[in-house]
Short mmCIF file of C-alpha atoms in Angstrom, two decimals:
data_model
loop_
_atom_site.label_atom_id
_atom_site.label_comp_id
_atom_site.label_asym_id
_atom_site.label_seq_id
_atom_site.Cartn_x
_atom_site.Cartn_y
_atom_site.Cartn_z
CA UNK A 1 0.00 0.00 0.00
CA UNK A 2 1.06 3.58 -0.62
CA UNK A 3 1.82 5.42 2.61
CA UNK A 4 -1.19 7.39 3.76
CA UNK A 5 0.33 10.80 3.02
CA UNK A 6 1.74 9.79 -0.34
CA UNK A 7 -0.94 10.49 -2.92
CA UNK A 8 -0.25 10.19 -6.63
CA UNK A 9 -0.41 12.70 -9.47
CA UNK A 10 -1.37 11.51 -12.93
CA UNK A 11 0.04 13.55 -15.81
CA UNK A 12 -1.33 13.40 -19.34
CA UNK A 13 0.69 14.96 -22.15
CA UNK A 14 -1.15 14.51 -25.43
CA UNK A 15 0.90 15.54 -28.46
CA UNK A 16 -0.06 15.73 -32.10
CA UNK A 17 0.83 12.08 -32.79
CA UNK A 18 1.81 10.79 -29.38
CA UNK A 19 0.72 10.58 -25.77
CA UNK A 20 2.98 10.60 -22.75
CA UNK A 21 1.61 9.60 -19.38
CA UNK A 22 3.23 9.58 -15.98
CA UNK A 23 2.28 8.70 -12.43
CA UNK A 24 4.31 10.53 -9.76
CA UNK A 25 4.46 10.58 -5.98
CA UNK A 26 3.05 13.94 -4.89
CA UNK A 27 5.52 14.34 -2.02
CA UNK A 28 8.90 13.28 -3.36
CA UNK A 29 8.26 13.49 -7.09
CA UNK A 30 9.37 9.89 -7.68
CA UNK A 31 8.23 8.44 -10.98
CA UNK A 32 6.15 5.30 -10.53
CA UNK A 33 4.78 4.68 -14.01
CA UNK A 34 5.47 6.19 -17.39
CA UNK A 35 3.95 5.40 -20.74
CA UNK A 36 4.40 6.47 -24.31
CA UNK A 37 1.91 6.01 -27.11
CA UNK A 38 3.43 6.43 -30.57
CA UNK A 39 2.36 6.50 -34.21
CA UNK A 40 -1.16 7.46 -33.19
CA UNK A 41 -3.83 7.58 -35.91
CA UNK A 42 -1.85 5.00 -37.90
CA UNK A 43 -2.37 1.21 -38.04
CA UNK A 44 0.96 0.79 -36.21
CA UNK A 45 -0.17 2.70 -33.10
CA UNK A 46 0.93 1.25 -29.78
CA UNK A 47 1.52 2.23 -26.16
CA UNK A 48 4.41 1.13 -23.95
CA UNK A 49 4.20 1.05 -20.15
CA UNK A 50 7.25 1.23 -17.92
CA UNK A 51 7.15 0.74 -14.14
CA UNK A 52 9.78 2.12 -11.79
CA UNK A 53 10.95 1.43 -8.27
CA UNK A 54 9.74 3.95 -5.69
CA UNK A 55 11.19 3.62 -2.16
CA UNK A 56 8.09 5.27 -0.66
CA UNK A 57 5.63 2.90 -2.30
CA UNK A 58 5.10 -0.80 -1.69
CA UNK A 59 4.12 -3.28 -4.42
CA UNK A 60 0.41 -3.16 -5.20
CA UNK A 61 -2.02 -5.52 -6.82
CA UNK A 62 -1.58 -9.01 -8.20
CA UNK A 63 2.17 -8.95 -8.77
CA UNK A 64 5.31 -7.11 -7.71
CA UNK A 65 5.92 -4.66 -10.52
CA UNK A 66 8.10 -2.02 -8.83
CA UNK A 67 11.49 -3.14 -10.10
CA UNK A 68 14.96 -1.81 -10.69
CA UNK A 69 15.03 1.59 -12.41
CA UNK A 70 17.85 0.52 -14.69
CA UNK A 71 15.89 -2.41 -16.05
CA UNK A 72 12.30 -1.37 -15.62
CA UNK A 73 9.23 -3.53 -16.08
CA UNK A 74 8.08 -2.76 -19.59
CA UNK A 75 5.30 -4.10 -21.70
CA UNK A 76 3.67 -2.99 -24.91
CA UNK A 77 0.01 -2.86 -25.87
CA UNK A 78 -1.05 -2.60 -29.50
CA UNK A 79 -3.84 -0.08 -30.09
CA UNK A 80 -5.42 -2.08 -32.86
CA UNK A 81 -9.03 -1.33 -31.93
CA UNK A 82 -8.79 2.43 -31.42
CA UNK A 83 -5.59 4.06 -32.64
CA UNK A 84 -6.28 7.70 -31.79
CA UNK A 85 -5.62 9.71 -28.62
CA UNK A 86 -8.84 8.49 -27.04
CA UNK A 87 -7.71 4.90 -27.46
CA UNK A 88 -4.33 5.70 -25.90
CA UNK A 89 -5.90 7.45 -22.90
CA UNK A 90 -8.31 4.56 -22.40
CA UNK A 91 -5.44 2.07 -22.52
CA UNK A 92 -3.54 4.07 -19.90
CA UNK A 93 -6.51 4.25 -17.58
CA UNK A 94 -7.20 0.54 -18.00
CA UNK A 95 -3.59 -0.12 -17.01
CA UNK A 96 -4.05 1.88 -13.81
CA UNK A 97 -7.21 -0.06 -13.01
CA UNK A 98 -5.45 -3.37 -13.59
CA UNK A 99 -2.99 -2.58 -10.80
CA UNK A 100 -5.47 -1.00 -8.37
CA UNK A 101 -3.85 2.41 -8.82
CA UNK A 102 -6.95 4.32 -9.83
CA UNK A 103 -8.04 5.10 -6.29
CA UNK A 104 -4.60 6.44 -5.33
CA UNK A 105 -4.66 9.27 -7.86
CA UNK A 106 -5.32 12.59 -6.07
CA UNK A 107 -5.00 15.04 -8.97
CA UNK A 108 -4.49 15.09 -12.71
CA UNK A 109 -2.27 17.48 -14.64
CA UNK A 110 -2.68 18.08 -18.35
CA UNK A 111 -0.36 19.57 -20.90
CA UNK A 112 -2.35 22.12 -22.89
CA UNK A 113 -0.76 23.62 -25.96
CA UNK A 114 -2.68 26.82 -26.65
CA UNK A 115 -4.39 29.10 -24.16
CA UNK A 116 -4.25 32.28 -26.23
CA UNK A 117 -3.44 35.43 -24.27
CA UNK A 118 -5.85 34.55 -21.49
CA UNK A 119 -3.50 32.30 -19.49
CA UNK A 120 -0.01 33.31 -18.40
CA UNK A 121 0.19 30.46 -15.89
CA UNK A 122 -1.33 27.10 -15.01
CA UNK A 123 -4.98 26.94 -13.88
CA UNK A 124 -7.55 24.59 -12.41
CA UNK A 125 -9.68 23.25 -15.25
CA UNK A 126 -13.28 24.43 -15.20
CA UNK A 127 -16.06 24.52 -17.78
CA UNK A 128 -14.95 28.05 -18.68
CA UNK A 129 -11.38 26.88 -19.24
CA UNK A 130 -12.58 24.04 -21.46
CA UNK A 131 -14.65 26.53 -23.48
CA UNK A 132 -11.55 28.69 -23.96
CA UNK A 133 -9.52 25.69 -25.10
CA UNK A 134 -12.20 24.86 -27.64
CA UNK A 135 -12.09 28.44 -28.90
CA UNK A 136 -8.32 28.06 -29.36
CA UNK A 137 -8.62 24.92 -31.53
CA UNK A 138 -8.12 26.90 -34.78
CA UNK A 139 -4.81 28.12 -33.32
CA UNK A 140 -3.59 24.59 -32.52
CA UNK A 141 -5.65 22.18 -34.64
CA UNK A 142 -3.35 19.20 -34.06
CA UNK A 143 -2.97 19.71 -30.33
CA UNK A 144 -5.86 21.29 -28.46
CA UNK A 145 -8.30 18.57 -29.58
CA UNK A 146 -5.85 15.95 -28.28
CA UNK A 147 -5.44 17.87 -25.01
CA UNK A 148 -9.20 18.08 -24.62
CA UNK A 149 -9.48 14.34 -25.22
CA UNK A 150 -7.21 13.72 -22.24
CA UNK A 151 -9.16 16.14 -20.07
CA UNK A 152 -12.56 14.64 -20.89
CA UNK A 153 -11.32 11.08 -20.41
CA UNK A 154 -9.75 11.91 -17.04
CA UNK A 155 -12.88 13.70 -15.84
CA UNK A 156 -14.99 10.69 -16.78
CA UNK A 157 -12.76 8.10 -15.09
CA UNK A 158 -11.87 10.19 -12.03
CA UNK A 159 -15.01 12.21 -11.24
CA UNK A 160 -14.49 14.86 -8.61
CA UNK A 161 -10.68 14.93 -8.76
CA UNK A 162 -8.96 18.25 -9.49
CA UNK A 163 -7.66 18.68 -13.03
CA UNK A 164 -4.99 21.26 -13.81
CA UNK A 165 -4.08 22.73 -17.19
CA UNK A 166 -0.43 23.63 -17.79
CA UNK A 167 -0.03 25.77 -20.90
CA UNK A 168 2.79 25.64 -23.45
CA UNK A 169 2.08 29.27 -24.31
CA UNK A 170 2.42 30.61 -20.76
CA UNK A 171 6.24 30.55 -20.66
CA UNK A 172 6.47 32.84 -23.66
CA UNK A 173 4.38 35.64 -22.15
CA UNK A 174 7.71 37.31 -21.25
CA UNK A 175 8.51 37.91 -24.93
CA UNK A 176 8.84 41.63 -25.65
CA UNK A 177 6.26 43.29 -27.86
CA UNK A 178 8.70 43.66 -30.75
CA UNK A 179 9.25 39.89 -30.72
CA UNK A 180 5.61 38.77 -30.65
CA UNK A 181 4.10 41.38 -32.98
CA UNK A 182 3.46 40.57 -36.64
CA UNK A 183 3.94 43.30 -39.26
CA UNK A 184 0.23 43.42 -40.11
CA UNK A 185 -2.44 46.04 -39.32
CA UNK A 186 -2.52 46.48 -35.54
CA UNK A 187 -6.29 46.18 -35.53
CA UNK A 188 -5.88 42.44 -36.15
CA UNK A 189 -4.07 42.14 -32.84
CA UNK A 190 -6.37 44.42 -30.87
CA UNK A 191 -9.56 42.76 -32.10
CA UNK A 192 -8.54 39.16 -32.76
CA UNK A 193 -5.33 38.57 -30.81
CA UNK A 194 -3.25 37.96 -33.93
CA UNK A 195 0.31 37.70 -32.56
CA UNK A 196 3.09 35.22 -31.94
CA UNK A 197 2.50 33.01 -28.89
CA UNK A 198 5.16 30.30 -28.90
CA UNK A 199 4.88 26.73 -27.62
CA UNK A 200 6.78 23.94 -25.81
CA UNK A 201 6.96 26.31 -22.84
CA UNK A 202 6.69 23.57 -20.23
CA UNK A 203 9.71 21.84 -21.73
CA UNK A 204 11.68 25.07 -21.93
CA UNK A 205 11.03 25.83 -18.25
CA UNK A 206 12.46 22.49 -17.21
CA UNK A 207 15.38 22.37 -19.65
CA UNK A 208 16.55 25.93 -18.94
CA UNK A 209 17.06 25.12 -15.26
CA UNK A 210 18.65 21.75 -16.00
CA UNK A 211 21.03 23.33 -18.52
CA UNK A 212 22.03 26.02 -16.03
CA UNK A 213 22.77 23.29 -13.47
CA UNK A 214 24.89 21.41 -16.02
CA UNK A 215 26.82 24.58 -16.81
CA UNK A 216 27.28 25.33 -13.09
CA UNK A 217 25.68 28.75 -13.43
CA UNK A 218 22.67 30.39 -11.76
CA UNK A 219 19.69 30.35 -14.12
CA UNK A 220 19.39 34.14 -13.96
CA UNK A 221 22.92 34.45 -15.39
CA UNK A 222 22.44 32.16 -18.39
CA UNK A 223 21.90 32.93 -22.07
CA UNK A 224 20.59 29.85 -23.88
CA UNK A 225 19.18 28.88 -27.25
CA UNK A 226 17.13 25.73 -26.70
CA UNK A 227 15.94 23.47 -29.52
CA UNK A 228 13.00 21.25 -28.59
CA UNK A 229 12.93 18.69 -31.39
CA UNK A 230 10.20 16.11 -31.76
CA UNK A 231 7.34 15.52 -34.18
CA UNK A 232 6.66 19.15 -33.32
CA UNK A 233 9.79 21.28 -33.08
CA UNK A 234 10.74 24.78 -32.03
CA UNK A 235 13.64 26.92 -30.85
CA UNK A 236 13.58 29.48 -28.04
CA UNK A 237 15.91 32.23 -26.89
CA UNK A 238 15.98 32.02 -23.08
CA UNK A 239 17.78 34.76 -21.15
CA UNK A 240 17.92 34.53 -17.37
CA UNK A 241 15.23 31.86 -17.42
CA UNK A 242 12.78 33.98 -19.44
CA UNK A 243 11.66 33.56 -23.02
CA UNK A 244 12.77 36.40 -25.27
CA UNK A 245 11.82 34.92 -28.64
CA UNK A 246 10.79 31.63 -30.19
CA UNK A 247 10.28 30.10 -33.62
CA UNK A 248 6.61 29.10 -33.39
CA UNK A 249 4.02 31.83 -33.74
CA UNK A 250 0.24 32.23 -33.74
CA UNK A 251 -0.01 28.47 -34.16
CA UNK A 252 2.47 25.59 -33.88
CA UNK A 253 2.84 25.66 -37.68
CA UNK A 254 5.42 28.45 -37.91
CA UNK A 255 9.16 27.90 -37.70
CA UNK A 256 11.16 24.70 -38.15
CA UNK A 257 10.58 21.70 -40.40
CA UNK A 258 8.59 19.18 -38.34
CA UNK A 259 7.16 15.70 -38.72
CA UNK A 260 4.12 16.67 -40.77
CA UNK A 261 4.23 20.49 -40.49
CA UNK A 262 5.87 22.71 -43.07
CA UNK A 263 7.21 25.37 -40.74
CA UNK A 264 7.97 28.73 -42.37
CA UNK A 265 6.32 29.30 -45.74
CA UNK A 266 5.87 32.38 -47.89
CA UNK A 267 2.32 33.60 -47.08
CA UNK A 268 1.84 34.12 -50.81
CA UNK A 269 2.11 30.36 -51.24
CA UNK A 270 -1.39 29.96 -49.78
CA UNK A 271 -3.03 31.76 -52.68
CA UNK A 272 -0.71 30.11 -55.18
CA UNK A 273 -1.59 26.61 -53.92
CA UNK A 274 -5.31 27.40 -53.90
CA UNK A 275 -5.23 28.63 -57.49
CA UNK A 276 -2.96 25.87 -58.76
CA UNK A 277 -4.79 22.98 -57.12
CA UNK A 278 -8.32 24.22 -56.48
CA UNK A 279 -7.93 23.50 -52.78
CA UNK A 280 -9.75 25.66 -50.25
CA UNK A 281 -7.88 27.71 -47.64
CA UNK A 282 -8.88 25.14 -45.01
CA UNK A 283 -7.58 22.30 -47.15
CA UNK A 284 -4.27 24.09 -47.68
CA UNK A 285 -3.89 24.67 -43.94
CA UNK A 286 -4.69 21.02 -43.30
CA UNK A 287 -2.06 19.97 -45.84
CA UNK A 288 0.58 22.21 -44.26
CA UNK A 289 -0.19 20.78 -40.82
CA UNK A 290 -0.64 17.10 -41.64
CA UNK A 291 1.02 16.24 -44.95
CA UNK A 292 4.13 18.41 -45.08
CA UNK A 293 7.43 18.58 -43.16
CA UNK A 294 9.49 15.38 -43.13
CA UNK A 295 6.57 13.47 -44.59
CA UNK A 296 6.05 15.89 -47.46
CA UNK A 297 9.72 16.21 -48.39
CA UNK A 298 10.61 12.54 -48.12
CA UNK A 299 7.29 11.21 -49.44
CA UNK A 300 8.01 8.38 -47.04
CA UNK A 301 7.38 9.06 -43.34
CA UNK A 302 7.08 11.69 -40.61
CA UNK A 303 9.17 9.58 -38.22
CA UNK A 304 12.79 10.71 -37.89
CA UNK A 305 13.97 7.18 -37.16
CA UNK A 306 12.49 5.93 -40.43
CA UNK A 307 13.90 8.92 -42.30
CA UNK A 308 17.43 8.32 -40.97
CA UNK A 309 17.32 4.61 -41.81
CA UNK A 310 16.08 5.33 -45.32
CA UNK A 311 18.70 8.04 -45.86
CA UNK A 312 21.42 5.60 -44.83
CA UNK A 313 20.07 3.24 -47.49
CA UNK A 314 20.32 5.97 -50.12
CA UNK A 315 16.70 7.23 -50.27
CA UNK A 316 17.02 10.67 -51.92
CA UNK A 317 13.87 12.13 -50.39
CA UNK A 318 14.96 11.09 -46.91
CA UNK A 319 18.44 12.55 -47.41
CA UNK A 320 16.96 15.85 -48.56
CA UNK A 321 14.55 15.93 -45.60
CA UNK A 322 17.45 15.52 -43.16
CA UNK A 323 19.51 18.26 -44.79
CA UNK A 324 16.65 20.77 -44.92
CA UNK A 325 15.77 20.03 -41.29
CA UNK A 326 19.31 20.59 -40.03
CA UNK A 327 19.92 23.65 -42.22
CA UNK A 328 16.76 25.46 -41.14
CA UNK A 329 17.37 24.52 -37.51
CA UNK A 330 20.88 25.97 -37.66
CA UNK A 331 19.59 29.21 -39.20
CA UNK A 332 17.06 29.58 -36.40
CA UNK A 333 19.59 28.83 -33.67
CA UNK A 334 21.92 31.50 -35.02
CA UNK A 335 19.12 34.06 -35.29
CA UNK A 336 17.95 33.44 -31.71
CA UNK A 337 21.31 34.62 -30.38
CA UNK A 338 20.19 38.11 -31.43
CA UNK A 339 17.43 37.93 -28.82
CA UNK A 340 19.74 36.78 -26.00
CA UNK A 341 22.54 39.24 -26.85
CA UNK A 342 25.16 36.70 -25.86
CA UNK A 343 25.26 32.91 -25.77
CA UNK A 344 26.44 30.40 -23.19
CA UNK A 345 25.04 27.26 -24.81
CA UNK A 346 22.93 25.73 -27.53
CA UNK A 347 20.75 23.06 -25.93
CA UNK A 348 19.16 20.07 -27.72
CA UNK A 349 16.13 18.39 -26.15
CA UNK A 350 12.97 16.49 -27.11
CA UNK A 351 12.83 13.02 -28.64
CA UNK A 352 14.89 13.92 -31.71
CA UNK A 353 17.14 16.42 -29.96
CA UNK A 354 18.02 13.91 -27.24
CA UNK A 355 18.49 10.85 -29.44
CA UNK A 356 19.47 11.83 -32.98
CA UNK A 357 23.23 12.31 -32.93
CA UNK A 358 23.01 12.69 -36.70
CA UNK A 359 20.70 15.73 -36.62
CA UNK A 360 22.84 17.30 -33.89
CA UNK A 361 26.03 16.73 -35.88
CA UNK A 362 24.54 18.13 -39.08
CA UNK A 363 23.16 21.17 -37.28
CA UNK A 364 26.41 21.96 -35.45
CA UNK A 365 28.21 21.54 -38.76
CA UNK A 366 26.26 24.53 -40.06
CA UNK A 367 27.04 26.62 -36.95
CA UNK A 368 30.75 27.28 -37.35
CA UNK A 369 29.86 30.99 -37.19
CA UNK A 370 29.11 30.50 -33.47
CA UNK A 371 32.46 28.77 -32.88
CA UNK A 372 30.89 25.38 -32.13
CA UNK A 373 33.09 22.33 -32.76
CA UNK A 374 31.52 18.91 -32.36
CA UNK A 375 33.05 16.30 -30.08
CA UNK A 376 32.01 13.26 -32.11
CA UNK A 377 32.59 10.74 -29.33
CA UNK A 378 30.61 12.77 -26.79
CA UNK A 379 27.82 13.30 -29.32
CA UNK A 380 27.43 9.58 -29.93
CA UNK A 381 27.57 8.79 -26.21
CA UNK A 382 24.95 11.38 -25.21
CA UNK A 383 21.71 9.63 -26.12
CA UNK A 384 18.82 7.76 -24.51
CA UNK A 385 18.34 9.92 -21.43
CA UNK A 386 21.94 11.02 -20.96
CA UNK A 387 22.80 14.70 -20.51
CA UNK A 388 26.13 16.23 -21.41
CA UNK A 389 28.28 18.59 -23.43
CA UNK A 390 28.76 17.47 -27.04
CA UNK A 391 31.17 20.15 -28.26
CA UNK A 392 34.67 21.03 -27.13
CA UNK A 393 34.19 21.86 -23.46
CA UNK A 394 36.91 24.54 -23.46
CA UNK A 395 34.87 26.78 -25.75
CA UNK A 396 31.98 29.17 -25.21
CA UNK A 397 29.35 28.79 -26.42
CA UNK A 398 29.08 25.03 -26.11
CA UNK A 399 26.33 22.62 -27.14
CA UNK A 400 24.48 20.48 -24.62
CA UNK A 401 22.01 17.64 -24.65
CA UNK A 402 19.47 17.89 -21.81
CA UNK A 403 16.59 15.39 -21.58
CA UNK A 404 13.36 17.22 -21.00
CA UNK A 405 10.78 16.28 -18.38
CA UNK A 406 7.55 18.08 -19.16
CA UNK A 407 5.63 15.62 -17.01
CA UNK A 408 7.57 16.62 -13.89
CA UNK A 409 6.91 20.31 -14.50
CA UNK A 410 3.23 19.57 -14.99
CA UNK A 411 3.23 17.58 -11.74
CA UNK A 412 4.82 20.52 -9.87
CA UNK A 413 2.09 22.90 -11.01
CA UNK A 414 -0.65 20.34 -10.40
CA UNK A 415 0.62 19.76 -6.86
CA UNK A 416 0.67 23.47 -6.15
CA UNK A 417 -2.81 24.25 -7.46
CA UNK A 418 -4.35 21.10 -5.96
CA UNK A 419 -2.95 21.73 -2.46
CA UNK A 420 -0.86 18.56 -2.35
CA UNK A 421 2.63 18.24 -0.91
CA UNK A 422 5.40 19.57 -3.14
CA UNK A 423 7.48 17.05 -5.09
CA UNK A 424 11.17 17.35 -4.39
CA UNK A 425 12.98 19.57 -6.86
#
C-alpha cells in the first residue's frame, strides 16, 4: 500500500501524434509509471508502459511490478481497436485499473498547448477553461483537440478529482512586444489577438534550469538557445530563465521543419496553392499541418527514425529531408542569439534532440559561425536519457544535450494548485 500521506499525481501529455503519461508521488516526485503512445492515428499505433521502483511505495495488486530503475518492467500494448488519442488514454486508464492504482490518484495534470493570451500560468480546469480551449482549436488544430481528449477522459474516469491545465504558451508571455508582434495592421491584434505566442513552454522551463545546473551557473545568469525537437519542433531564446523569442508563432505551424508540419512558408504560397490545385484555404492549412514537413519532403514518413534509416540506405527524399531540417534549424539557432545578446550554450532536447546524434552533428556543422566544434565521441555517447556537453568543453558557447521532463513540470504545477505536498525539486 502507498503510505497514507503519499498520494499520486497523474500527468497526461497529449501531443499531435503521441501521448505521454506519468504517475508521480506527490511528495517526493518519484516516478512510478510512465507510458508512451506512438504513431497514433496509424495502423501501427501502440503504447508502452514502464514501471519504476519507488522507495516510498510498496508493491500493489496481483504482482510485484516495482522493479529496478535501470531495467524497468516494460510491456507494450497494441492499439489495434482504437488508434487515436482516445484509445491511448483509455489504454492508460485501464492499465491503472489493472494494478489498483486508480483510487490512489489525487489530482491530474494536463499539458495544454494553446491558451491564447488569457493564461499566463497554469490553472484549475473548469467549464470556462474548457470553453476557452475549444475556442483556441483553430490556433492549434493538431494539439488542443488531443489535449481536450485527455481532459474529458480523465474527468470521466476520475469524477471529482482536481484537473490542472499547464499551458505551453504561458512561458512565452515574457517575450517583448517587438518579438511577438506581426507586421500586419494592428487592428488584427487588438480585435482578434493575432500575434506570436510560442509553444513547448513547459519543456523550456524544465530544460533551462537543468542546462544552467549542467553549466554550473545560476539560471538568472544564463543565455541559452534551446531546440526542442520532436514531431513538433521549435527553438527558443531564453535569457535569465525567461523567453525572449521563439520560432513558433500564432499556431504551432510556424518555424522549423517538423514531422508533418511545413514550418515557415511564404504567405503568398497559400493563394498560389489554392489557385494551382483548387484546394480551399482550409484544405491548404490542413495539408501544411498534416502532410508536409518530413513526410512531405521525403514522401516516405514523418518519423525521424524511419527517415534516418532510409537516408542511410540511399533514399534521396529522406536525405533531402534531413539536410533541410538541419539547415533550417541551424539558421534559427543563429538568429535566436540576437534575442539573447550573448550565448552560453545551444541546448538540444525532445525526442529527436536527445536521441538523434546525426541531426545534432549536421546542425552543429552549419554553426561554425558560433564557434561550435563537435566532439564526435561525446555526441554519440549522449543519447537515450543522458545529458552532457557534445562540443569542445573549453569553448563558449558550447552545445548540450538535456533530456526534457515536461511531465515533472506539470506535476509541480498540479501539486501546487491542488494543495498537495510539493514534489522534491
